[in-house]
JSON list of C-alpha atoms in Angstrom, two decimals:
[
{"chain": "A", "resi": 1, "resn": "MET", "atom": "CA", "xyz": [-17.67, 3.02, 14.96]},
{"chain": "A", "resi": 2, "resn": "ALA", "atom": "CA", "xyz": [-18.65, -0.55, 14.07]},
{"chain": "A", "resi": 3, "resn": "GLN", "atom": "CA", "xyz": [-15.95, -3.11, 13.48]},
{"chain": "A", "resi": 4, "resn": "GLN", "atom": "CA", "xyz": [-15.99, -4.77, 10.07]},
{"chain": "A", "resi": 5, "resn": "THR", "atom": "CA", "xyz": [-14.28, -7.92, 8.88]},
{"chain": "A", "resi": 6, "resn": "LEU", "atom": "CA", "xyz": [-13.19, -8.15, 5.25]},
{"chain": "A", "resi": 7, "resn": "VAL", "atom": "CA", "xyz": [-12.57, -11.45, 3.51]},
{"chain": "A", "resi": 8, "resn": "GLY", "atom": "CA", "xyz": [-10.49, -11.94, 0.38]},
{"chain": "A", "resi": 9, "resn": "ARG", "atom": "CA", "xyz": [-7.74, -13.90, -1.33]},
{"chain": "A", "resi": 10, "resn": "GLU", "atom": "CA", "xyz": [-4.33, -13.38, 0.20]},
{"chain": "A", "resi": 11, "resn": "ILE", "atom": "CA", "xyz": [-1.23, -12.98, -1.92]},
{"chain": "A", "resi": 12, "resn": "VAL", "atom": "CA", "xyz": [1.14, -12.39, 1.00]},
{"chain": "A", "resi": 13, "resn": "GLY", "atom": "CA", "xyz": [-0.03, -13.96, 4.24]},
{"chain": "A", "resi": 14, "resn": "GLY", "atom": "CA", "xyz": [-0.28, -12.29, 7.60]},
{"chain": "A", "resi": 15, "resn": "ALA", "atom": "CA", "xyz": [-2.61, -10.42, 9.89]},
{"chain": "A", "resi": 16, "resn": "ALA", "atom": "CA", "xyz": [-3.05, -6.70, 10.33]},
{"chain": "A", "resi": 17, "resn": "GLU", "atom": "CA", "xyz": [-5.35, -4.15, 11.78]},
{"chain": "A", "resi": 18, "resn": "GLY", "atom": "CA", "xyz": [-5.68, -0.43, 11.43]},
{"chain": "A", "resi": 19, "resn": "ARG", "atom": "CA", "xyz": [-8.02, 2.28, 10.28]},
{"chain": "A", "resi": 20, "resn": "VAL", "atom": "CA", "xyz": [-9.09, 1.82, 6.67]},
{"chain": "A", "resi": 21, "resn": "LEU", "atom": "CA", "xyz": [-7.87, 4.37, 4.13]},
{"chain": "A", "resi": 22, "resn": "TYR", "atom": "CA", "xyz": [-10.18, 3.88, 1.16]},
{"chain": "A", "resi": 23, "resn": "ALA", "atom": "CA", "xyz": [-10.39, 5.27, -2.36]},
{"chain": "A", "resi": 24, "resn": "ASP", "atom": "CA", "xyz": [-12.17, 4.03, -5.45]},
{"chain": "A", "resi": 25, "resn": "THR", "atom": "CA", "xyz": [-9.19, 5.11, -7.59]},
{"chain": "A", "resi": 26, "resn": "GLY", "atom": "CA", "xyz": [-6.03, 3.08, -8.14]},
{"chain": "A", "resi": 27, "resn": "LEU", "atom": "CA", "xyz": [-2.75, 4.51, -6.87]},
{"chain": "A", "resi": 28, "resn": "SER", "atom": "CA", "xyz": [0.59, 4.77, -8.62]},
{"chain": "A", "resi": 29, "resn": "PHE", "atom": "CA", "xyz": [3.10, 4.27, -5.85]},
{"chain": "A", "resi": 30, "resn": "TRP", "atom": "CA", "xyz": [5.95, 5.50, -8.09]},
{"chain": "A", "resi": 31, "resn": "GLY", "atom": "CA", "xyz": [5.58, 9.27, -7.91]},
{"chain": "A", "resi": 32, "resn": "GLY", "atom": "CA", "xyz": [2.27, 8.98, -6.08]},
{"chain": "A", "resi": 33, "resn": "CYS", "atom": "CA", "xyz": [3.45, 8.06, -2.58]},
{"chain": "A", "resi": 34, "resn": "ASP", "atom": "CA", "xyz": [6.49, 9.52, -0.83]},
{"chain": "A", "resi": 35, "resn": "PRO", "atom": "CA", "xyz": [8.60, 6.53, 0.31]},
{"chain": "A", "resi": 36, "resn": "GLN", "atom": "CA", "xyz": [10.22, 8.58, 3.08]},
{"chain": "A", "resi": 37, "resn": "THR", "atom": "CA", "xyz": [7.00, 9.75, 4.74]},
{"chain": "A", "resi": 38, "resn": "GLY", "atom": "CA", "xyz": [4.21, 7.50, 3.46]},
{"chain": "A", "resi": 39, "resn": "VAL", "atom": "CA", "xyz": [2.22, 10.54, 2.35]},
{"chain": "A", "resi": 40, "resn": "ILE", "atom": "CA", "xyz": [0.28, 10.31, -0.90]},
{"chain": "A", "resi": 41, "resn": "VAL", "atom": "CA", "xyz": [1.67, 13.14, -3.01]},
{"chain": "A", "resi": 42, "resn": "ASP", "atom": "CA", "xyz": [-0.26, 12.57, -6.25]},
{"chain": "A", "resi": 43, "resn": "HIS", "atom": "CA", "xyz": [-2.27, 15.81, -6.55]},
{"chain": "A", "resi": 44, "resn": "THR", "atom": "CA", "xyz": [-4.88, 14.08, -8.73]},
{"chain": "A", "resi": 45, "resn": "HIS", "atom": "CA", "xyz": [-5.59, 11.23, -6.30]},
{"chain": "A", "resi": 46, "resn": "PRO", "atom": "CA", "xyz": [-8.55, 11.46, -3.88]},
{"chain": "A", "resi": 47, "resn": "LEU", "atom": "CA", "xyz": [-6.23, 10.49, -0.98]},
{"chain": "A", "resi": 48, "resn": "HIS", "atom": "CA", "xyz": [-3.75, 13.31, -1.68]},
{"chain": "A", "resi": 49, "resn": "ASP", "atom": "CA", "xyz": [-2.03, 14.41, 1.56]},
{"chain": "A", "resi": 50, "resn": "GLU", "atom": "CA", "xyz": [-3.17, 11.31, 3.46]},
{"chain": "A", "resi": 51, "resn": "CYS", "atom": "CA", "xyz": [-0.52, 9.12, 5.11]},
{"chain": "A", "resi": 52, "resn": "VAL", "atom": "CA", "xyz": [-0.59, 5.35, 4.54]},
{"chain": "A", "resi": 53, "resn": "ARG", "atom": "CA", "xyz": [1.52, 4.55, 7.63]},
{"chain": "A", "resi": 54, "resn": "GLY", "atom": "CA", "xyz": [-0.23, 1.97, 9.79]},
{"chain": "A", "resi": 55, "resn": "ARG", "atom": "CA", "xyz": [-3.45, 2.18, 7.76]},
{"chain": "A", "resi": 56, "resn": "VAL", "atom": "CA", "xyz": [-5.24, -0.58, 5.88]},
{"chain": "A", "resi": 57, "resn": "LEU", "atom": "CA", "xyz": [-4.99, 0.83, 2.38]},
{"chain": "A", "resi": 58, "resn": "ALA", "atom": "CA", "xyz": [-8.04, -0.27, 0.38]},
{"chain": "A", "resi": 59, "resn": "ILE", "atom": "CA", "xyz": [-7.86, 0.65, -3.30]},
{"chain": "A", "resi": 60, "resn": "PRO", "atom": "CA", "xyz": [-9.03, -1.11, -6.44]},
{"chain": "A", "resi": 61, "resn": "ASN", "atom": "CA", "xyz": [-5.53, -1.60, -7.85]},
{"chain": "A", "resi": 62, "resn": "GLY", "atom": "CA", "xyz": [-2.06, -0.21, -8.25]},
{"chain": "A", "resi": 63, "resn": "ARG", "atom": "CA", "xyz": [-1.28, 1.92, -11.30]},
{"chain": "A", "resi": 64, "resn": "GLY", "atom": "CA", "xyz": [1.82, 2.58, -13.26]},
{"chain": "A", "resi": 65, "resn": "SER", "atom": "CA", "xyz": [5.14, 0.93, -13.77]},
{"chain": "A", "resi": 66, "resn": "CYS", "atom": "CA", "xyz": [7.01, -1.90, -12.11]},
{"chain": "A", "resi": 67, "resn": "THR", "atom": "CA", "xyz": [8.88, 0.58, -9.93]},
{"chain": "A", "resi": 68, "resn": "GLY", "atom": "CA", "xyz": [5.83, 0.57, -7.64]},
{"chain": "A", "resi": 69, "resn": "SER", "atom": "CA", "xyz": [7.36, -2.53, -6.04]},
{"chain": "A", "resi": 70, "resn": "GLN", "atom": "CA", "xyz": [10.46, -0.50, -5.19]},
{"chain": "A", "resi": 71, "resn": "VAL", "atom": "CA", "xyz": [8.36, 2.16, -3.48]},
{"chain": "A", "resi": 72, "resn": "VAL", "atom": "CA", "xyz": [6.50, -0.48, -1.45]},
{"chain": "A", "resi": 73, "resn": "LEU", "atom": "CA", "xyz": [9.87, -1.94, -0.43]},
{"chain": "A", "resi": 74, "resn": "GLU", "atom": "CA", "xyz": [11.11, 1.51, 0.60]},
{"chain": "A", "resi": 75, "resn": "LEU", "atom": "CA", "xyz": [7.91, 2.22, 2.57]},
{"chain": "A", "resi": 76, "resn": "LEU", "atom": "CA", "xyz": [8.47, -1.01, 4.51]},
{"chain": "A", "resi": 77, "resn": "LEU", "atom": "CA", "xyz": [12.16, -0.36, 5.15]},
{"chain": "A", "resi": 78, "resn": "ASN", "atom": "CA", "xyz": [11.45, 3.23, 6.23]},
{"chain": "A", "resi": 79, "resn": "GLY", "atom": "CA", "xyz": [8.74, 2.15, 8.69]},
{"chain": "A", "resi": 80, "resn": "VAL", "atom": "CA", "xyz": [5.99, 4.13, 6.95]},
{"chain": "A", "resi": 81, "resn": "ALA", "atom": "CA", "xyz": [4.18, 1.33, 5.07]},
{"chain": "A", "resi": 82, "resn": "PRO", "atom": "CA", "xyz": [0.48, 0.66, 5.35]},
{"chain": "A", "resi": 83, "resn": "ALA", "atom": "CA", "xyz": [-0.52, -2.06, 7.82]},
{"chain": "A", "resi": 84, "resn": "ALA", "atom": "CA", "xyz": [-2.06, -3.98, 4.90]},
{"chain": "A", "resi": 85, "resn": "LEU", "atom": "CA", "xyz": [-2.98, -3.62, 1.24]},
{"chain": "A", "resi": 86, "resn": "LEU", "atom": "CA", "xyz": [-6.50, -4.58, 0.19]},
{"chain": "A", "resi": 87, "resn": "LEU", "atom": "CA", "xyz": [-6.90, -4.58, -3.56]},
{"chain": "A", "resi": 88, "resn": "ARG", "atom": "CA", "xyz": [-9.90, -5.43, -5.70]},
{"chain": "A", "resi": 89, "resn": "THR", "atom": "CA", "xyz": [-7.57, -6.75, -8.40]},
{"chain": "A", "resi": 90, "resn": "PRO", "atom": "CA", "xyz": [-4.46, -8.74, -7.39]},
{"chain": "A", "resi": 91, "resn": "ASP", "atom": "CA", "xyz": [-1.33, -6.78, -8.22]},
{"chain": "A", "resi": 92, "resn": "VAL", "atom": "CA", "xyz": [1.88, -8.75, -8.72]},
{"chain": "A", "resi": 93, "resn": "ILE", "atom": "CA", "xyz": [4.00, -5.59, -8.85]},
{"chain": "A", "resi": 94, "resn": "LEU", "atom": "CA", "xyz": [2.94, -4.33, -5.42]},
{"chain": "A", "resi": 95, "resn": "SER", "atom": "CA", "xyz": [3.09, -7.88, -4.05]},
{"chain": "A", "resi": 96, "resn": "LEU", "atom": "CA", "xyz": [6.66, -8.22, -5.32]},
{"chain": "A", "resi": 97, "resn": "GLY", "atom": "CA", "xyz": [7.76, -5.27, -3.20]},
{"chain": "A", "resi": 98, "resn": "VAL", "atom": "CA", "xyz": [6.31, -6.92, -0.11]},
{"chain": "A", "resi": 99, "resn": "ILE", "atom": "CA", "xyz": [7.82, -10.31, -0.96]},
{"chain": "A", "resi": 100, "resn": "VAL", "atom": "CA", "xyz": [11.31, -8.84, -1.49]},
{"chain": "A", "resi": 101, "resn": "ALA", "atom": "CA", "xyz": [11.08, -6.92, 1.79]},
{"chain": "A", "resi": 102, "resn": "GLU", "atom": "CA", "xyz": [10.00, -10.10, 3.57]},
{"chain": "A", "resi": 103, "resn": "GLU", "atom": "CA", "xyz": [12.61, -12.40, 2.04]},
{"chain": "A", "resi": 104, "resn": "LEU", "atom": "CA", "xyz": [15.61, -10.06, 2.21]},
{"chain": "A", "resi": 105, "resn": "PHE", "atom": "CA", "xyz": [14.88, -7.82, 5.19]},
{"chain": "A", "resi": 106, "resn": "GLY", "atom": "CA", "xyz": [12.25, -9.56, 7.33]},
{"chain": "A", "resi": 107, "resn": "HIS", "atom": "CA", "xyz": [9.65, -6.79, 6.86]},
{"chain": "A", "resi": 108, "resn": "SER", "atom": "CA", "xyz": [6.19, -7.65, 5.57]},
{"chain": "A", "resi": 109, "resn": "ILE", "atom": "CA", "xyz": [2.55, -6.67, 5.34]},
{"chain": "A", "resi": 110, "resn": "PRO", "atom": "CA", "xyz": [-0.43, -8.75, 4.25]}
]
């Protein structure tokens, strides 16, 4: 498989690598991703039953409420977070979860 480099605007800095997990549908982390396992549990999402752990999650945007930041924080603290989030539209809610994890617990993803 050919290696591909993606370029974009970073909200939270860092470097990551992993297999890309792509969907053209936004994901609601609250209720859509199990924070204990990293498995996408939203039955209506194209990535249903896929695990985000260690993957570069490429989606257009997050969906839903501000509690998505809590789920991202829990994914990081539980060691099942994606290696990186690539979003078409910057998402301050998802970024907040990463920033809190980085500032308070020393866990982060770009």
